[in-house]
Coordinates of C-alpha atoms in Angstrom, one line a residue:
M1 CA 0.4 0.2 0.5
F2 CA 2.9 2.4 1.1
K3 CA 4.5 1.6 -2.6
S4 CA 1.4 2.3 -4.3
Q5 CA 1.1 5.6 -3.0
L6 CA 4.9 6.7 -3.4
V7 CA 5.0 5.9 -6.6
L8 CA 1.2 7.8 -7.2
F9 CA 3.3 10.5 -4.9
L10 CA 6.3 10.6 -7.3
L11 CA 4.3 10.6 -10.5
F12 CA 2.1 13.8 -9.2
F13 CA 5.4 15.3 -8.5
V14 CA 7.2 14.9 -11.9
S15 CA 3.8 16.5 -13.9
S16 CA 3.3 19.0 -11.5
L17 CA 6.9 20.1 -12.8
L18 CA 6.1 20.3 -16.4
A19 CA 4.4 22.8 -18.0
Q20 CA 2.8 23.6 -21.1
V21 CA 5.6 25.8 -23.1
S22 CA 3.7 27.4 -26.4
G23 CA 5.5 29.8 -28.7
V24 CA 6.1 30.3 -32.9
V25 CA 8.8 29.6 -34.4
K26 CA 10.3 32.1 -37.2
D27 CA 12.3 33.2 -40.2
S28 CA 14.9 36.0 -38.5
L29 CA 15.0 37.1 -42.0
T30 CA 11.7 37.3 -42.8
G31 CA 9.9 37.2 -40.3
R32 CA 7.8 35.0 -41.4
P33 CA 6.2 31.5 -39.8
I34 CA 8.1 28.6 -40.5
P35 CA 5.7 25.4 -40.5
Y36 CA 6.6 21.5 -39.1
A37 CA 9.6 22.7 -37.8
N38 CA 11.2 20.0 -35.6
I39 CA 10.5 20.4 -31.3
W40 CA 11.9 18.2 -29.1
I41 CA 13.6 18.3 -25.2
E42 CA 17.4 18.1 -25.3
N43 CA 18.6 14.8 -24.6
G44 CA 15.2 13.2 -24.9
D45 CA 12.6 11.6 -27.0
L46 CA 9.8 13.4 -26.6
G47 CA 8.7 16.3 -29.2
T48 CA 6.8 18.0 -31.8
N49 CA 6.3 19.8 -34.6
S50 CA 5.5 23.4 -35.4
E51 CA 1.8 24.0 -36.9
I52 CA 1.4 25.5 -40.3
D53 CA 1.4 29.4 -39.5
G54 CA 4.5 28.3 -37.0
T55 CA 3.0 27.5 -33.7
F56 CA 4.0 25.4 -31.4
S57 CA 3.0 23.7 -27.7
L58 CA 5.2 20.8 -25.6
K59 CA 5.3 19.8 -22.0
A60 CA 8.7 20.5 -20.5
A61 CA 10.1 21.4 -17.4
P62 CA 11.3 25.1 -17.2
H63 CA 14.7 23.9 -16.3
Q64 CA 14.8 21.5 -19.7
F65 CA 16.2 22.8 -23.3
L66 CA 14.0 22.1 -26.0
V67 CA 15.7 21.9 -29.7
F68 CA 14.5 23.6 -32.9
S69 CA 15.4 22.5 -36.5
S70 CA 14.2 22.9 -40.0
L71 CA 15.3 22.2 -43.1
G72 CA 17.9 25.0 -44.6
Y73 CA 18.3 26.2 -41.2
E74 CA 20.4 26.4 -38.7
T75 CA 19.6 24.6 -35.1
K76 CA 18.6 26.5 -32.1
K77 CA 18.7 25.4 -28.5
I78 CA 16.8 27.6 -25.5
S79 CA 15.3 27.2 -22.1
A80 CA 11.9 26.1 -22.2
S81 CA 11.4 29.2 -19.8
Q82 CA 11.9 31.4 -22.4
C83 CA 10.2 30.1 -25.5
Q84 CA 8.2 32.6 -27.1
T85 CA 9.5 33.6 -30.6
I86 CA 11.6 31.6 -32.1
W87 CA 13.8 33.1 -34.5
L88 CA 15.9 30.6 -37.2
Q89 CA 18.8 31.7 -38.9
P90 CA 18.6 30.6 -42.9
K91 CA 21.7 28.1 -43.3
I92 CA 24.7 29.7 -45.6
Y93 CA 25.8 26.9 -47.9
E94 CA 29.6 27.6 -49.0
L95 CA 30.0 27.4 -53.1
Q96 CA 31.9 24.1 -53.7
E97 CA 33.1 23.4 -57.0
V98 CA 30.3 21.4 -58.8
V99 CA 31.7 18.3 -61.4
L100 CA 28.6 18.5 -63.6
E101 CA 27.4 14.4 -65.3
K102 CA 26.2 14.4 -68.0
R103 CA 22.9 12.7 -67.4
K104 CA 22.0 9.8 -70.2
G105 CA 18.3 9.8 -69.1
K106 CA 17.7 7.0 -71.5
N107 CA 17.2 3.9 -69.7
R108 CA 14.9 3.1 -66.8
V109 CA 14.8 0.6 -64.7
T110 CA 12.9 -0.6 -60.9
H111 CA 14.6 -1.5 -58.0
G112 CA 12.0 -3.2 -55.0
D113 CA 8.8 -3.7 -57.1
F114 CA 6.5 -4.9 -54.6
A115 CA 4.1 -6.3 -57.0
G116 CA 2.2 -9.8 -56.0
I117 CA 3.9 -9.4 -52.3
N118 CA 1.5 -9.8 -49.4
L119 CA 1.6 -6.6 -47.4
N120 CA 0.9 -7.9 -44.1
S121 CA 2.7 -5.8 -42.1
G122 CA 4.2 -2.1 -41.9
V123 CA 5.1 0.7 -39.3
T124 CA 3.1 2.6 -37.1
N125 CA 3.5 5.3 -34.4
T126 CA 0.8 4.3 -32.2
G127 CA 1.2 4.1 -28.2
Q128 CA 4.7 6.1 -29.0
D129 CA 4.9 9.9 -28.3
E130 CA 9.1 9.5 -28.8
V131 CA 9.8 11.7 -32.3
H132 CA 12.0 9.6 -34.9
I133 CA 12.2 8.9 -38.5
W134 CA 11.6 5.2 -40.1
G135 CA 14.6 5.0 -41.9
K136 CA 14.9 2.3 -44.9
W137 CA 18.8 2.0 -46.4
I138 CA 18.9 1.3 -49.8
Q139 CA 22.4 -0.7 -50.3
P140 CA 24.0 -0.4 -53.2
H141 CA 24.7 -3.0 -56.0
E142 CA 25.4 -2.9 -60.1
K143 CA 21.8 -1.8 -60.7
I144 CA 21.8 0.9 -59.2
R145 CA 25.5 1.6 -60.4
K146 CA 24.2 1.9 -63.9
H147 CA 20.9 3.8 -63.3
P148 CA 22.4 6.1 -60.6
Y149 CA 19.6 8.9 -60.3
L150 CA 16.2 8.5 -58.6
E151 CA 13.7 9.8 -60.7
S152 CA 11.2 8.4 -58.6
I153 CA 9.7 6.5 -55.6
E154 CA 6.4 4.8 -55.1
F155 CA 5.4 3.6 -51.7
K156 CA 1.7 2.5 -49.8
T157 CA 0.2 4.0 -47.2
R158 CA -2.6 3.6 -45.0
S159 CA -4.3 6.7 -42.8
Q160 CA -7.5 6.5 -40.9
L161 CA -7.9 10.5 -42.1
K162 CA -7.5 12.6 -45.3
N163 CA -5.1 15.2 -46.2
V164 CA -2.2 13.9 -43.7
I165 CA 1.1 15.4 -44.1
M166 CA 4.4 13.6 -44.2
R167 CA 7.8 14.4 -45.0
L168 CA 10.7 12.5 -46.9
R169 CA 14.1 12.8 -46.2
F170 CA 17.0 11.3 -47.9
Y171 CA 20.6 10.5 -46.2
E172 CA 24.0 10.0 -46.7
V173 CA 25.9 6.6 -45.4
N174 CA 28.9 5.4 -44.7
S175 CA 29.5 1.4 -45.7
E176 CA 27.5 0.3 -42.7
G177 CA 24.8 2.3 -43.0
I178 CA 25.4 4.9 -41.0
P179 CA 23.6 8.1 -41.9
L180 CA 25.8 11.1 -42.2
G181 CA 23.5 13.9 -42.9
D182 CA 21.0 15.2 -45.4
L183 CA 21.5 14.3 -49.0
I184 CA 19.5 17.1 -49.9
T185 CA 18.1 20.1 -47.8
D186 CA 15.1 20.7 -50.0
E187 CA 11.6 20.2 -48.0
I188 CA 9.6 17.5 -49.9
L189 CA 6.0 17.3 -48.4
V190 CA 3.6 14.6 -49.2
T191 CA -0.3 14.3 -49.0
V192 CA -1.6 11.0 -48.0
Q193 CA -4.8 10.1 -48.7
K194 CA -7.7 8.6 -46.9
G195 CA -7.2 4.3 -46.5
T196 CA -4.8 1.9 -48.3
R197 CA -2.9 4.3 -50.8
L198 CA -0.3 3.7 -53.5
N199 CA 1.8 7.0 -53.4
R200 CA 4.3 7.7 -56.7
I201 CA 6.4 10.8 -55.8
D202 CA 8.0 12.7 -58.5
L203 CA 12.1 13.8 -57.7
S204 CA 13.4 14.3 -61.1
I205 CA 13.5 17.9 -60.6
Y206 CA 16.2 17.2 -57.4
Q207 CA 18.5 15.1 -59.6
I208 CA 19.2 12.8 -56.9
K209 CA 21.9 10.5 -57.7
I210 CA 22.3 7.7 -55.2
P211 CA 25.7 7.8 -53.8
E212 CA 28.4 4.7 -54.1
E213 CA 27.4 3.9 -49.9
G214 CA 23.6 3.8 -50.8
L215 CA 21.0 6.0 -49.0
I216 CA 18.3 6.2 -46.6
I217 CA 14.7 7.0 -47.3
G218 CA 13.6 8.5 -44.1
F219 CA 9.8 8.5 -43.8
E220 CA 8.9 11.5 -41.2
Y221 CA 6.0 11.2 -39.5
L222 CA 4.8 14.9 -38.3
K223 CA 2.8 16.0 -34.9
L224 CA 0.8 18.3 -36.3
E225 CA -3.3 18.5 -35.3
Q226 CA -4.6 17.3 -38.8
N227 CA -2.5 14.1 -38.4
K228 CA -3.6 13.0 -34.8
F229 CA -6.4 10.2 -35.1
E230 CA -7.7 9.4 -31.6
Y231 CA -9.6 5.9 -30.8
F232 CA -10.8 3.9 -27.8
Y233 CA -9.6 1.1 -27.2
T234 CA -10.0 -2.0 -24.6
V235 CA -7.7 -3.9 -22.0
Q236 CA -8.1 -7.6 -21.5
G237 CA -9.0 -7.2 -16.8
E238 CA -9.5 -4.0 -16.9
K239 CA -13.1 -2.2 -17.2
G240 CA -13.6 0.3 -19.1
R241 CA -11.9 2.0 -22.6
K242 CA -9.0 3.8 -22.7
K243 CA -8.4 6.8 -25.2
G244 CA -5.6 6.0 -27.5
K245 CA -3.8 8.7 -30.2
R246 CA -1.3 8.1 -33.0
Y247 CA -0.2 10.3 -35.9
E248 CA -0.9 9.1 -39.5
P249 CA 0.2 7.8 -41.8
S250 CA 1.2 4.4 -41.2
I251 CA 3.8 2.8 -44.2
V252 CA 3.3 -0.2 -45.3
G253 CA 5.3 -3.3 -45.8
F254 CA 6.0 -6.8 -45.4
F255 CA 7.2 -9.9 -42.8
P256 CA 9.7 -11.4 -43.0
G257 CA 12.2 -8.2 -44.6
G258 CA 15.3 -8.0 -45.1
K259 CA 17.5 -6.3 -42.1
N260 CA 17.3 -2.6 -43.6
L261 CA 14.9 -0.8 -41.3
M262 CA 16.2 1.6 -38.9
I263 CA 14.7 4.3 -36.7
L264 CA 16.6 7.5 -37.1
N265 CA 16.6 10.8 -34.3
K266 CA 14.8 13.9 -35.5
D267 CA 18.3 15.3 -36.5
G268 CA 19.4 12.3 -38.5
S269 CA 21.3 10.1 -36.0
L270 CA 20.8 6.7 -36.0
R271 CA 18.8 5.5 -32.9
R272 CA 18.7 1.7 -34.1
S273 CA 18.1 -0.6 -36.6
Y274 CA 14.6 -2.4 -35.9
G275 CA 14.0 -6.1 -36.7
T276 CA 13.0 -7.9 -40.6
V277 CA 10.4 -5.8 -41.5
E278 CA 10.5 -4.8 -44.9
L279 CA 9.1 -1.0 -46.0
A280 CA 7.7 -1.8 -49.2
V281 CA 9.6 1.2 -51.4
K282 CA 9.8 0.8 -54.9
L283 CA 12.8 3.0 -56.6
N284 CA 12.5 4.3 -60.6
L285 CA 15.7 4.6 -61.9
I286 CA 17.4 6.4 -64.6
D287 CA 21.1 6.4 -65.9

C-alpha cells in the first residue's frame, strides 16, 4: 500500500514540474512563420512539430532545453522558460566546386518492386510519444550503379484521415549504413489520402544521385493536429475503455523482410536498427 502511494506521489510530483510551453517559430530574416519545424527536448525523445502557422505546444520542465530544427535553417537550442518566439537563422551554404555529369536519361529500371507481395506488415507510431523517423537503407548494387539517378519512388500508406502530411528525407550513409546527414536540403512534403493508397512521388527535379554507399530514405511523420487520430480501446481484465492516439499515416510493408529498417532521431542520427520488417518501397531509376 505504501509503495503504491509513493509511486502515485512521485508521478504527481513529476507531472507538476511540467508546464505547457507554447510559442511560434519564425524565419529571422523574413519574419514569416516556419511550418513543420522539428522541436524536441534536449537529450530526450519527446517532441512535436510546428503547425502551418509556426505555432507549437509541448510539455516541458522550465529547466529543460528545447531543440528547434528545420531543413535549410540553423539548429537552435533554447530554455523552455524562454520559448515565446523562436527565430531560426537560414543556413548559408559555402559554394564548392561542382563537377557536372551528363545524364544519359535513356534507360529506366526499377528496384524493390513489391507487386504480388503480401503486404502484411508495416510501421506506425501507435502508442509512441517520442519523435522519430522510419528509415530504409537502400544498399548499393550493380543495377543502381548503372542507373544512379532517382527519378521517383512508390510506397503504400494506410490512414484513417484524409489530407495527412508527412515528410520525405534522404540521407547519405557510410559503408555500414550509418546516416551521415541530409543528402538534399529541399523540403519534400507528401499529402496522403485516407485508406490504403499507393503514393508515387516524382523526384526528377531534385537530381538525386544515389552515392556509392547507397542512401537512407526517411519517412518522417509529423505531430500535427490534422495528422492526429484518436481512438478508444479496451484492455483485457480492466473495465471501461481507454483513449489512445497516433499520428497518421502508417507505412506499409511485409514480414519477413531484410535487415535494412531503422529508426532515426529527428536530427538524422541513428537510434537503432529495427527487426526484419521490410518497407514496401519501389525505386524508379534512370541512367
